[in-house]
Amino acid sequence: MTSDEFPESLPETGSVEVVPQREAAAIVEEIAEDAGDPAVGVGPLLIALDVDGTVLLEDETLSPGVVEAVAHAHRAGHEVMLATGRSWESTRGIQHVLALAPEYAVCSNGAVIMKRVGGDLGEESVYERFHVETFDPTEVLGLLRDHLPHGRYLVELADGQRLYTEPMDDWNLVHARRVTFEGLSAQPVCRVVVVSPEETDQDFLALVGRIGLSEVSYAVGWSAWLDIAPEGVDKSTALERVRTWLGVPPERVLVMGDGRNDVGMFRWARENGGRAIAMGQGPDEVRGEAGEVTASVHAGGVADVLRAL
């Protein structure tokens, strides 16, 4: 059969532009560079955002432009989720404000993974505690109490209930229950938090070195608090589970944060070919672990990155 026999059944012929060999080589090289650039990829990204100091300022207002930038990332087909040291009790409201309804949320520095089991954007999302890591806090609490008798302590139980010894400034204790110090170790916990306004972050780092915390993971906050999780558990271990469940290639991961509890997920992302981006106001040692640094939380660093996707 020829085109003369059935002229109406054949599509229009396209055209081929012939370019000089040198120009063609440059085009091929540019394509190859894009293929090796994590910022230019194929397929959706798994984007994990820290909360405090990343999407929220110190007064808990939102970083400039972050809501619109998250919406932009969604429209581009990416999965945006939170990976925070906060409990789910303190995380779900932030998801709502950001108009987020991801499949998973990483809370309590990786000890708790929440899974969406109902609702979606525009509806009331329902989550369950899908994966929980616990440990016996008795020994750790005893060591800390010996060195910080004036500290204020909080634990999170496997079911999400939080117990505390004394009120903590700037901590959301809604639905938390006050107990004696001994009551903190009555059952396994997901995390232990110690707050001591008299100490600095450097004091806490020195304390950890002195008492030699073992069989736990820990993170020292910018201000006077210490967060302790089960051994070997941090945001990276939880995010690796989430990445696997979602079937996202390891190089299609982007994480952003500003604190010492983000270092684990920075290393995890970079070692697997993903992107790790630190906020501009983060400590030197945190920014040094990231592959990239964006503007500060006050200047809308998250929005700058997400809008460029």
Coordinates of C-alpha atoms in Angstrom, one line a residue:
M1 CA 0.0 0.0 0.0
T2 CA 1.2 3.5 -0.8
S3 CA 0.3 7.0 0.3
D4 CA -1.3 7.6 -3.1
E5 CA -3.7 4.7 -2.5
F6 CA -4.9 5.9 0.9
P7 CA -3.9 9.5 1.2
E8 CA -6.5 10.4 4.0
S9 CA -5.5 7.5 6.3
L10 CA -1.9 8.5 6.8
P11 CA -0.7 11.1 9.3
E12 CA 1.1 14.1 8.3
T13 CA 4.8 13.6 7.9
G14 CA 7.0 15.3 10.4
S15 CA 10.3 17.1 9.8
V16 CA 13.8 16.4 10.9
E17 CA 16.2 19.3 11.6
V18 CA 19.8 18.5 10.8
V19 CA 22.3 20.3 13.0
P20 CA 26.1 20.4 12.8
Q21 CA 27.9 17.6 14.5
R22 CA 29.4 19.9 17.2
E23 CA 26.0 21.3 18.1
A24 CA 24.5 17.8 18.3
A25 CA 27.3 16.8 20.6
A26 CA 26.6 19.7 22.9
I27 CA 22.9 18.7 23.1
V28 CA 23.8 15.1 24.0
E29 CA 26.1 16.4 26.7
E30 CA 23.5 18.6 28.2
I31 CA 21.0 15.8 28.3
A32 CA 23.6 13.6 30.1
E33 CA 24.3 16.4 32.6
D34 CA 20.6 16.7 33.4
A35 CA 20.3 13.0 33.9
G36 CA 23.1 13.1 36.6
D37 CA 21.6 16.2 38.3
P38 CA 19.3 15.3 41.2
A39 CA 17.4 18.5 40.7
V40 CA 16.5 17.4 37.2
G41 CA 14.9 13.9 37.4
V42 CA 12.1 11.7 36.1
G43 CA 9.2 10.7 38.3
P44 CA 7.8 12.1 41.5
L45 CA 9.9 13.0 44.5
L46 CA 9.3 12.0 48.1
I47 CA 9.8 15.3 49.9
A48 CA 10.2 15.1 53.7
L49 CA 10.1 18.4 55.7
D50 CA 11.1 19.0 59.2
V51 CA 8.7 21.3 61.1
D52 CA 10.3 23.6 63.7
G53 CA 12.8 25.9 62.1
T54 CA 11.9 24.6 58.6
V55 CA 8.2 25.3 58.0
L56 CA 7.5 27.0 61.3
L57 CA 9.2 30.0 62.9
E58 CA 9.9 30.2 66.6
D59 CA 6.5 31.8 67.3
E60 CA 4.8 28.9 65.3
T61 CA 3.9 31.1 62.4
L62 CA 4.5 29.7 58.9
S63 CA 7.6 30.3 56.9
P64 CA 6.9 32.8 54.1
G65 CA 5.3 31.2 51.1
V66 CA 5.4 27.7 52.4
V67 CA 1.7 26.8 51.9
E68 CA 1.7 28.0 48.3
A69 CA 5.0 26.2 47.6
V70 CA 3.7 22.9 49.1
A71 CA 0.6 23.2 46.8
H72 CA 2.9 23.8 43.8
A73 CA 4.9 20.6 44.7
H74 CA 1.6 18.7 44.8
R75 CA 0.5 20.0 41.5
A76 CA 3.9 18.8 40.1
G77 CA 3.0 15.3 41.3
H78 CA 5.4 15.1 44.3
E79 CA 4.6 13.5 47.7
V80 CA 5.2 16.0 50.5
M81 CA 5.2 14.8 54.1
L82 CA 6.5 15.9 57.5
A83 CA 9.3 14.3 59.4
T84 CA 9.5 15.8 62.8
G85 CA 10.5 15.3 66.4
R86 CA 7.0 16.3 67.5
S87 CA 4.4 13.9 68.6
W88 CA 1.4 13.2 66.3
E89 CA -0.7 15.3 68.7
S90 CA 1.4 18.3 67.8
T91 CA 1.9 17.4 64.1
R92 CA -1.6 16.8 62.7
G93 CA -2.7 20.5 63.1
I94 CA 0.4 21.6 61.1
Q95 CA -0.5 19.1 58.4
H96 CA -3.9 20.7 58.3
V97 CA -2.6 24.2 58.0
L98 CA -0.3 23.2 55.2
A99 CA -3.2 21.5 53.4
L100 CA -1.3 18.2 53.6
A101 CA -2.8 14.7 53.6
P102 CA 0.2 12.5 52.8
E103 CA 0.1 8.7 53.0
Y104 CA 2.5 8.8 56.0
A105 CA 3.9 11.2 58.6
V106 CA 7.1 10.6 60.6
C107 CA 6.8 11.7 64.2
S108 CA 8.7 11.5 67.4
N109 CA 12.1 11.6 65.6
G110 CA 11.3 8.4 63.7
A111 CA 9.9 6.3 66.5
V112 CA 6.3 6.7 65.2
I113 CA 5.0 6.4 61.6
M114 CA 1.4 7.5 61.1
K115 CA -0.5 6.2 58.1
R116 CA -3.6 7.8 56.5
V117 CA -6.5 5.3 56.5
G118 CA -9.3 7.7 55.6
G119 CA -10.1 11.1 54.1
D120 CA -8.0 13.1 51.6
L121 CA -7.3 16.7 50.7
G122 CA -10.5 18.6 51.3
E123 CA -11.8 16.0 53.8
E124 CA -10.9 15.2 57.4
S125 CA -7.9 12.9 57.1
V126 CA -7.8 10.0 59.5
Y127 CA -4.5 8.4 60.6
E128 CA -3.5 5.4 62.6
R129 CA -0.2 4.6 64.4
F130 CA 1.1 2.2 61.7
H131 CA 4.7 1.6 63.0
V132 CA 5.9 2.3 66.6
E133 CA 9.3 1.7 68.2
T134 CA 9.6 1.6 72.0
F135 CA 12.2 1.0 74.7
D136 CA 12.4 0.7 78.4
P137 CA 13.3 4.2 79.7
T138 CA 14.1 3.2 83.3
E139 CA 17.9 3.3 83.1
V140 CA 18.1 6.4 80.9
L141 CA 15.7 8.3 83.2
G142 CA 17.7 7.4 86.2
L143 CA 21.0 8.6 84.7
L144 CA 19.4 11.8 83.6
R145 CA 17.8 12.5 86.9
D146 CA 21.1 12.0 88.7
H147 CA 22.7 14.7 86.5
L148 CA 19.7 16.9 86.0
P149 CA 17.6 16.8 89.1
H150 CA 16.0 20.1 88.2
G151 CA 15.0 18.9 84.7
R152 CA 11.5 18.6 83.5
Y153 CA 10.7 15.3 81.9
L154 CA 8.1 13.9 79.4
V155 CA 7.6 10.5 77.8
E156 CA 5.5 9.4 74.9
L157 CA 3.8 6.0 75.2
A158 CA 3.2 3.5 72.3
D159 CA -0.5 4.6 72.1
G160 CA 0.5 8.3 71.8
Q161 CA -0.3 9.2 75.4
R162 CA 2.2 11.7 76.9
L163 CA 3.2 11.8 80.5
Y164 CA 5.1 14.7 82.1
T165 CA 6.5 15.7 85.5
E166 CA 6.4 19.5 85.3
P167 CA 4.9 22.1 82.9
M168 CA 7.2 22.9 80.0
D169 CA 7.2 26.3 78.4
D170 CA 6.6 26.3 74.6
W171 CA 5.6 22.6 74.7
N172 CA 2.1 21.6 73.7
L173 CA 0.8 19.5 76.6
V174 CA -2.8 19.3 75.5
H175 CA -4.2 15.9 76.5
A176 CA -0.9 15.1 78.3
R177 CA -1.1 13.7 81.8
R178 CA 1.0 14.8 84.8
V179 CA 2.6 12.0 86.8
T180 CA 5.4 11.4 89.3
F181 CA 8.9 10.9 88.0
E182 CA 8.5 7.2 88.9
G183 CA 5.4 7.0 86.8
L184 CA 7.4 7.9 83.6
S185 CA 9.0 4.4 83.5
A186 CA 6.0 2.3 84.3
Q187 CA 5.8 1.0 80.7
P188 CA 7.8 1.1 77.4
V189 CA 8.0 4.5 75.7
C190 CA 8.6 5.9 72.2
R191 CA 10.7 8.8 73.4
V192 CA 12.0 10.7 76.4
V193 CA 12.2 14.5 76.4
V194 CA 14.2 16.4 79.0
V195 CA 13.8 20.2 79.2
S196 CA 16.1 22.3 81.4
P197 CA 16.0 26.1 80.9
E198 CA 19.2 26.5 82.9
E199 CA 21.2 24.5 80.3
T200 CA 22.3 25.4 76.8
D201 CA 22.6 23.1 73.8
Q202 CA 26.3 22.9 74.5
D203 CA 25.6 21.9 78.1
F204 CA 23.4 19.1 76.9
L205 CA 26.0 17.9 74.4
A206 CA 28.6 17.8 77.2
L207 CA 26.2 16.0 79.5
V208 CA 25.6 13.3 76.9
G209 CA 29.3 12.9 76.6
R210 CA 29.8 12.6 80.4
I211 CA 27.0 10.1 81.1
G212 CA 27.6 8.0 78.0
L213 CA 24.1 7.3 76.9
S214 CA 24.0 3.8 75.3
E215 CA 21.3 1.6 73.7
V216 CA 19.3 4.8 72.7
S217 CA 19.4 7.4 70.0
Y218 CA 19.4 11.1 71.0
A219 CA 19.2 14.6 69.6
V220 CA 20.0 17.8 71.3
G221 CA 17.8 20.8 70.4
W222 CA 18.9 24.3 69.7
S223 CA 17.6 25.4 73.1
A224 CA 17.5 23.6 76.4
W225 CA 16.1 20.2 75.5
L226 CA 17.3 16.6 74.9
D227 CA 15.2 14.1 72.9
I228 CA 15.9 10.4 73.3
A229 CA 14.6 7.6 71.0
P230 CA 15.1 3.8 70.8
E231 CA 18.5 2.7 69.8
G232 CA 19.2 3.0 66.1
V233 CA 16.0 4.9 65.4
D234 CA 15.9 8.4 63.9
K235 CA 14.1 10.2 61.0
S236 CA 16.2 8.3 58.4
T237 CA 15.1 4.8 59.6
A238 CA 11.5 5.8 59.4
L239 CA 11.8 7.5 56.1
E240 CA 13.5 4.5 54.6
R241 CA 10.5 2.4 55.6
V242 CA 8.2 5.0 54.0
R243 CA 10.2 5.2 50.8
T244 CA 10.1 1.4 50.5
W245 CA 6.3 1.3 51.1
L246 CA 5.7 4.0 48.5
G247 CA 8.1 2.4 46.0
V248 CA 10.1 5.6 45.5
P249 CA 13.6 5.2 44.2
P250 CA 16.2 6.3 46.7
E251 CA 17.6 8.9 44.4
R252 CA 14.1 10.5 44.2
V253 CA 14.2 11.7 47.8
L254 CA 14.5 15.3 49.0
V255 CA 14.7 16.2 52.7
M256 CA 14.9 19.6 54.4
G257 CA 15.7 20.5 58.0
D258 CA 17.6 22.7 60.3
G259 CA 18.5 20.8 63.5
R260 CA 20.7 18.1 64.9
N261 CA 17.9 15.6 64.7
D262 CA 17.9 16.1 60.9
V263 CA 21.5 15.0 60.4
G264 CA 20.6 11.3 60.2
M265 CA 18.1 11.9 57.4
F266 CA 20.6 14.2 55.6
R267 CA 23.2 11.5 55.5
W268 CA 20.6 8.9 54.5
A269 CA 19.4 11.0 51.6
R270 CA 22.9 11.9 50.3
E271 CA 24.3 8.4 50.6
N272 CA 21.5 7.1 48.4
G273 CA 21.7 9.7 45.7
G274 CA 18.9 12.0 47.0
R275 CA 19.0 15.7 48.0
A276 CA 19.6 16.9 51.6
I277 CA 19.0 20.7 52.1
A278 CA 19.7 22.6 55.3
M279 CA 18.0 25.8 56.3
G280 CA 20.3 28.8 56.3
Q281 CA 20.0 29.5 60.0
G282 CA 20.9 26.0 61.1
P283 CA 24.1 25.3 63.2
D284 CA 27.3 25.0 61.2
E285 CA 27.6 21.2 62.0
V286 CA 24.1 20.6 60.6
R287 CA 24.6 22.7 57.4
G288 CA 27.9 20.8 56.9
E289 CA 26.0 17.5 56.7
A290 CA 23.7 18.7 54.0
G291 CA 24.5 18.7 50.3
E292 CA 22.8 22.1 49.8
V293 CA 21.8 25.1 51.9
T294 CA 18.8 27.3 51.2
A295 CA 17.6 30.6 52.8
S296 CA 16.6 30.8 56.4
V297 CA 13.1 29.8 57.6
H298 CA 12.4 33.6 58.1
A299 CA 13.3 34.2 54.5
G300 CA 11.2 31.4 53.1
G301 CA 13.9 28.8 52.3
V302 CA 11.5 25.9 51.9
A303 CA 9.3 27.9 49.5
D304 CA 12.4 28.7 47.4
V305 CA 13.3 25.1 47.0
L306 CA 9.7 23.7 46.3
R307 CA 8.9 26.4 43.8
A308 CA 11.9 25.5 41.8
L309 CA 10.8 21.9 41.4

